[in-house]
XYZ file of C-alpha atoms in Angstrom:
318
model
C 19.102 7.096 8.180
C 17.634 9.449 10.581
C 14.165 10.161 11.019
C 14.227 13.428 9.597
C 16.536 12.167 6.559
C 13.635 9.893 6.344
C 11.070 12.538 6.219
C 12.637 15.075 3.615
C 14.412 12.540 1.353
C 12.418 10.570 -1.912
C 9.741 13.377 -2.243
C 10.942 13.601 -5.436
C 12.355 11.080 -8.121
C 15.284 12.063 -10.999
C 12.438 10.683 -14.045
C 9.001 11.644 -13.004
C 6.456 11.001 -14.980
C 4.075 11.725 -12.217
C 4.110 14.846 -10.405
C 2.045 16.896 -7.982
C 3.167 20.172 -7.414
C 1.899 21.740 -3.898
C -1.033 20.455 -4.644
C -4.595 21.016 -2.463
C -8.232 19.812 -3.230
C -11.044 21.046 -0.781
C -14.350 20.398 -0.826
C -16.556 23.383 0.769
C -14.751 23.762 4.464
C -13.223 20.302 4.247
C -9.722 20.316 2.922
C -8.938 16.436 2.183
C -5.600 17.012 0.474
C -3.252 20.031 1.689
C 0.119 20.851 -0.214
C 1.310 17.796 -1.521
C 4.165 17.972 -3.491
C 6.209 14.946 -4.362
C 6.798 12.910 -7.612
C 6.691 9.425 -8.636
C 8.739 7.419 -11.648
C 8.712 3.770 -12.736
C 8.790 0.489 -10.323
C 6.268 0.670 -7.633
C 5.130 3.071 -4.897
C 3.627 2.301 -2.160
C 1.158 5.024 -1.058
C 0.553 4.781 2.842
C -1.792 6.093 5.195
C -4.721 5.334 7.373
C -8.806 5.509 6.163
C -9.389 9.094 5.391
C -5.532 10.428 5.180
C -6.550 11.464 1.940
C -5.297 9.074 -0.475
C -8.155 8.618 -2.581
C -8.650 11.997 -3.160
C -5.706 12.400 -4.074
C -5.291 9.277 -6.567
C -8.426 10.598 -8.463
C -6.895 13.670 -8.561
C -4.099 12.176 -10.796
C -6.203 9.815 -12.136
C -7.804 13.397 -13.869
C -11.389 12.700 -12.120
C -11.071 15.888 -10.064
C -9.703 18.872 -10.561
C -7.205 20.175 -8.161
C -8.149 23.073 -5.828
C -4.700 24.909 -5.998
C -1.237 23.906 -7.560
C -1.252 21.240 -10.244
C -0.339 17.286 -11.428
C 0.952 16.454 -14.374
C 1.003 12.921 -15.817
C 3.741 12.353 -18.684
C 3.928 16.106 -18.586
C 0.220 16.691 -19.351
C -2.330 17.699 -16.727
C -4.848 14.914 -17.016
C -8.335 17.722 -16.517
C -6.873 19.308 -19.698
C -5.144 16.942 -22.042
C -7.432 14.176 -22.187
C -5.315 12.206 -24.365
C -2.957 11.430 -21.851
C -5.895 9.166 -20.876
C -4.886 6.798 -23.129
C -1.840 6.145 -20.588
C -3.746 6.230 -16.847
C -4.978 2.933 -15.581
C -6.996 3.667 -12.731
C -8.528 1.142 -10.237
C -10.945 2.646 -7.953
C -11.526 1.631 -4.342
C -15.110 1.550 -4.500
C -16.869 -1.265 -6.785
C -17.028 0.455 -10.047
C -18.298 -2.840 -11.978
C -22.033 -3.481 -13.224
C -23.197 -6.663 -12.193
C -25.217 -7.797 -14.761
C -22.109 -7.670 -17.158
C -19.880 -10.684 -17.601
C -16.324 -10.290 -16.305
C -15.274 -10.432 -20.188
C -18.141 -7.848 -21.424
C -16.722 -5.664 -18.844
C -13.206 -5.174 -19.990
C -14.065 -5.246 -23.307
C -16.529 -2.792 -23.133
C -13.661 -1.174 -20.709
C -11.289 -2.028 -24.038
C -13.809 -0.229 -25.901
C -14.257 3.058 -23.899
C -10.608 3.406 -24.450
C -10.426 2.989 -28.224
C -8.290 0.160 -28.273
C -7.874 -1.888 -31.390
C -9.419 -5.641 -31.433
C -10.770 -4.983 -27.997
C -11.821 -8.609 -27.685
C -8.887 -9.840 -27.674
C -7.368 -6.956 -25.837
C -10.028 -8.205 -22.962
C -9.095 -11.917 -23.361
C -5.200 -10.882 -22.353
C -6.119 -8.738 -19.701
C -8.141 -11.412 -18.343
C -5.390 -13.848 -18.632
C -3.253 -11.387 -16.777
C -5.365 -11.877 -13.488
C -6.068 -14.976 -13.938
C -9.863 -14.677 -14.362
C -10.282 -16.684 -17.689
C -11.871 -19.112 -16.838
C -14.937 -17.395 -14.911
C -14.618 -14.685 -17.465
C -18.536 -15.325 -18.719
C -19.671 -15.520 -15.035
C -21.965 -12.324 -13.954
C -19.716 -9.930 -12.049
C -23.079 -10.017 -9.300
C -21.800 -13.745 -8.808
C -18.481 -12.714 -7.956
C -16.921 -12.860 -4.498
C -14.952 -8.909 -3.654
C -11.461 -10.831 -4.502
C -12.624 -11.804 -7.818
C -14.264 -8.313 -8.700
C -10.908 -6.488 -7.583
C -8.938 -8.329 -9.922
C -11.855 -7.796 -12.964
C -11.013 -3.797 -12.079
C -7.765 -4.182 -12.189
C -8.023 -6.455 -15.851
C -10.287 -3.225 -16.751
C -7.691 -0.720 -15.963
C -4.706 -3.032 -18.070
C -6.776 -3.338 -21.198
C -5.360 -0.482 -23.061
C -1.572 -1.207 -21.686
C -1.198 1.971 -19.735
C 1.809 3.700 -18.898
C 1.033 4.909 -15.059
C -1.205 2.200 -13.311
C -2.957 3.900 -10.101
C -4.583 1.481 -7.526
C -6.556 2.297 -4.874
C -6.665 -0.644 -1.822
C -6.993 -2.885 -4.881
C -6.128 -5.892 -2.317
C -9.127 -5.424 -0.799
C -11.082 -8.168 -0.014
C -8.760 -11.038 -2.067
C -7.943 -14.160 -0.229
C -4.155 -14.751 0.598
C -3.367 -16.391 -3.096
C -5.451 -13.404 -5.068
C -3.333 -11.361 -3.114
C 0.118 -12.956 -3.723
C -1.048 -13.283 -7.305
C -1.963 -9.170 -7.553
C 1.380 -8.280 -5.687
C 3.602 -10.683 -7.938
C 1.758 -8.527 -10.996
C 1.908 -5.332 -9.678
C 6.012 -5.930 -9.212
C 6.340 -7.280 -12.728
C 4.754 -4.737 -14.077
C 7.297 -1.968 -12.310
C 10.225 -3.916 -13.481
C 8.822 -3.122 -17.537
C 9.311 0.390 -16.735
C 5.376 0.790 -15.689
C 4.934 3.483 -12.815
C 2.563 2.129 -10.225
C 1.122 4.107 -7.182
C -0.151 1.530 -5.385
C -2.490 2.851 -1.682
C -3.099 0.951 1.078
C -3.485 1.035 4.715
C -1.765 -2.240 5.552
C 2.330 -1.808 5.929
C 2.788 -5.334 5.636
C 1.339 -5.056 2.251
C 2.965 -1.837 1.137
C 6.190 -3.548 1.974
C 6.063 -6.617 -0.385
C 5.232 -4.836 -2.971
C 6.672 -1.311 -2.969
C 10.573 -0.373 -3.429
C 9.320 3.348 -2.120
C 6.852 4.383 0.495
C 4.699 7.787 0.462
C 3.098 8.493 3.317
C -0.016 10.312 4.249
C -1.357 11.670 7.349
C -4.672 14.071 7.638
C -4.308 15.047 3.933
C -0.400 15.787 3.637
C 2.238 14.202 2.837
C 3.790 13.239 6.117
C 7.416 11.297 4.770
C 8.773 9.207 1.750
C 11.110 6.792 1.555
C 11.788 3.326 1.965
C 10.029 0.998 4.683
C 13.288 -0.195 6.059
C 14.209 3.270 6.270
C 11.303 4.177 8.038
C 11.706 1.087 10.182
C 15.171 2.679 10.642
C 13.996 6.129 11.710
C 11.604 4.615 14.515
C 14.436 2.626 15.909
C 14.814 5.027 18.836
C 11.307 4.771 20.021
C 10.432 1.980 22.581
C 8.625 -0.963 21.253
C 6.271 -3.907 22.681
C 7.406 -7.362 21.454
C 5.195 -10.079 22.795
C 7.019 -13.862 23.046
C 4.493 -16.392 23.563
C 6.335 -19.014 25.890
C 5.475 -21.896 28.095
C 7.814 -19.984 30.859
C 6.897 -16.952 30.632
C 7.660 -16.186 34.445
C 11.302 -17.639 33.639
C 12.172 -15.934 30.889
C 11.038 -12.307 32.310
C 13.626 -12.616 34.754
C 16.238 -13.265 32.131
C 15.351 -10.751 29.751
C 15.183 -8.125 32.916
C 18.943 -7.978 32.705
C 19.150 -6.859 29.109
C 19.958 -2.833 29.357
C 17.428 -2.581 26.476
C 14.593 -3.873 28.353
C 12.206 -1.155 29.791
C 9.654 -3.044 31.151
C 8.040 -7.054 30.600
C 4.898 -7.838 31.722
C 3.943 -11.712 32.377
C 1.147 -13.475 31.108
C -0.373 -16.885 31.295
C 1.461 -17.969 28.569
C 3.584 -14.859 27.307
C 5.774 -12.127 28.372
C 4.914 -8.784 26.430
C 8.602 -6.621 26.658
C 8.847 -2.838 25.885
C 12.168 -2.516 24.440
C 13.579 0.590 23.109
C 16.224 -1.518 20.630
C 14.311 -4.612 19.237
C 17.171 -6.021 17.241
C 19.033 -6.394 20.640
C 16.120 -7.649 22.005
C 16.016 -10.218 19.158
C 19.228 -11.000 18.922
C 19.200 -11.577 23.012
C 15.659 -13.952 22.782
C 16.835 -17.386 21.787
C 20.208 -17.051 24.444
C 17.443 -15.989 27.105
C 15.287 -18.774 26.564
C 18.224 -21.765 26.707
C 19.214 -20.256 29.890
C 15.339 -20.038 31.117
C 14.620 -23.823 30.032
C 11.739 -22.141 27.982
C 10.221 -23.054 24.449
C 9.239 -20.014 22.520
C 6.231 -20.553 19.858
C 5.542 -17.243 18.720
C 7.614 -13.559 18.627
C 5.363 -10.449 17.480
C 5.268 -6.742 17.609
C 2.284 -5.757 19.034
C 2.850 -2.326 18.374
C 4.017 -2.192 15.057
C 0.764 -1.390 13.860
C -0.130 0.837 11.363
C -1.875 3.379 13.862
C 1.392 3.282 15.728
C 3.460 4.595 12.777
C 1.016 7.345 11.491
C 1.462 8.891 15.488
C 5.457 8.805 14.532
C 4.641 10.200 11.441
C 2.840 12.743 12.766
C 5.391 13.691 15.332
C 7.745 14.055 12.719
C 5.601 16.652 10.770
């Protein structure tokens, strides 16, 4: 897939039942979303982009907490500022802390439960609590709570009334590495029932575990959709810096000089840091290399593969 295949394809999906169409939201000068039109369906989507690209503007846009500046969103075909029951079917979990800490983890889904008119809201809470695995410090003071364990009492407030279209906002933020397996392994199972999830982040790695499709935003647009092995795809033509820690790095330099691939390699103490512009060669070439160089290799990583380093392709592509 090219990169521009990349760019204009998966904007849209065949059975949306969330859509924005060309839609802007300003606030006095500031314009923090600009034309976005795409659509999402059910499974997961992984909404991309760096701190301020616009993302949570645009989630509590859809969410129905803001009203759209120009064009319009629809969830389930109902604009959420208008039809407020399709309320009933948004679960939203915000980025900021949302939660009162004098309330008990299980007072505040089921008052949560409550807000959204759900039958036997107690027990309603109980399963959502279950869900996240937060049952047993349910009656604990959400003040008491580390950020991990108060992300996953939002999202247990946002499940309570079973919704339809779950939109998170960096909900992994701030959960330890088994939280955070524990929220991803949800999030998928919940896409596989048929649930659409919009899921932002700022973390590719992330976005990649759990998210079949990628939407990406840069400066308030919507810069590319797709897949991240697509996108990973697309950026194949532009030169990358792999760092190999070794305990030859000198050794192994010279070897990987000869590879036609190999732009540049720069020697360290203990690693060789190689600007490559086709790092599956590269890969495929670093294991022969280092027989041949009598060299051990600990650790391969992309230094560059960082998020800032695919927004600037993303923006090069707009």
């Amino acid at each position: 897939m090219t990169a521009a295949e990349w760019t204009s394809d998966a904007l849209h999906v065949a059975d949306p039942t969330v859509v924005a169409a060309r839609m802007s939201k300003w606030f006095g000068p500031k314009v923090a979303v600009s034309e976005v039109d795409c659509s999402f369906g059910p499974g997961v989507t992984g909404l991309l982009g760096p701190n301020g690209a616009g993302k949570t503007t645009f989630l509590r846009v859809l969410a129905g907490l803001l009203s759209p500046s120009s064009g319009e969103v629809t969830i389930l075909g109902m604009t959420p500022r208008k039809k407020h029951a399709v309320h009933r079917y948004i679960g939203f979990v915000p980025e900021d802390e949302a939660v009162y800490g004098h309330m008990t983890a299980r007072r505040f889904v089921d008052w949560s439960a409550a807000m959204s008119k759900v039958g036997k809201p107690a027990e309603a809470a109980r399963r959502a609590l279950e869900t996240v695995h937060l049952t047993k410090d349910a009656d604990r003071a959400l003040a008491t709570f580390s950020k991990g364990m108060r992300q996953r009492a939002k999202v247990a407030a946002a499940l309570v009334h079973d919704p339809t279209v779950l939109l998170l906002d960096e909900p992994l933020n701030g959960t330890d590495p088994l939280q955070r397996a524990r929220l991803i392994e949800l999030f998928l199972e919940l896409g596989q029932e048929g649930r659409t999830i919009i899921v932002s982040s700022h973390v590719l790695a992330e976005v990649e575990r759990m998210a079949g499709r990628v939407v990406a935003m840069v400066d308030g647009r919507v810069a590319a959709a797709g897949t991240v092995p697509a996108l990973r795809d697309a950026m194949s033509d532009k030169p990358r810096l792999i760092r190999i820690d070794t305990d030859r790095p000198r050794l192994l330099a010279m070897r990987l000089l000869g590879g036609e691939w190999v732009e540049s390699v720069k020697v360290g103490p203990e690693s060789v840091e190689v600007r490559t512009t086709d790092a599956r060669a590269l890969g495929r070439d670093i294991s022969p290399a280092a027989r041949e160089a009598g060299a051990r290799i600990t650790a391969v990583s992309t230094e560059d593969e960082s998020l800032d380093s695919v927004f600037r392709y993303l923006v090069d592509l707009r």
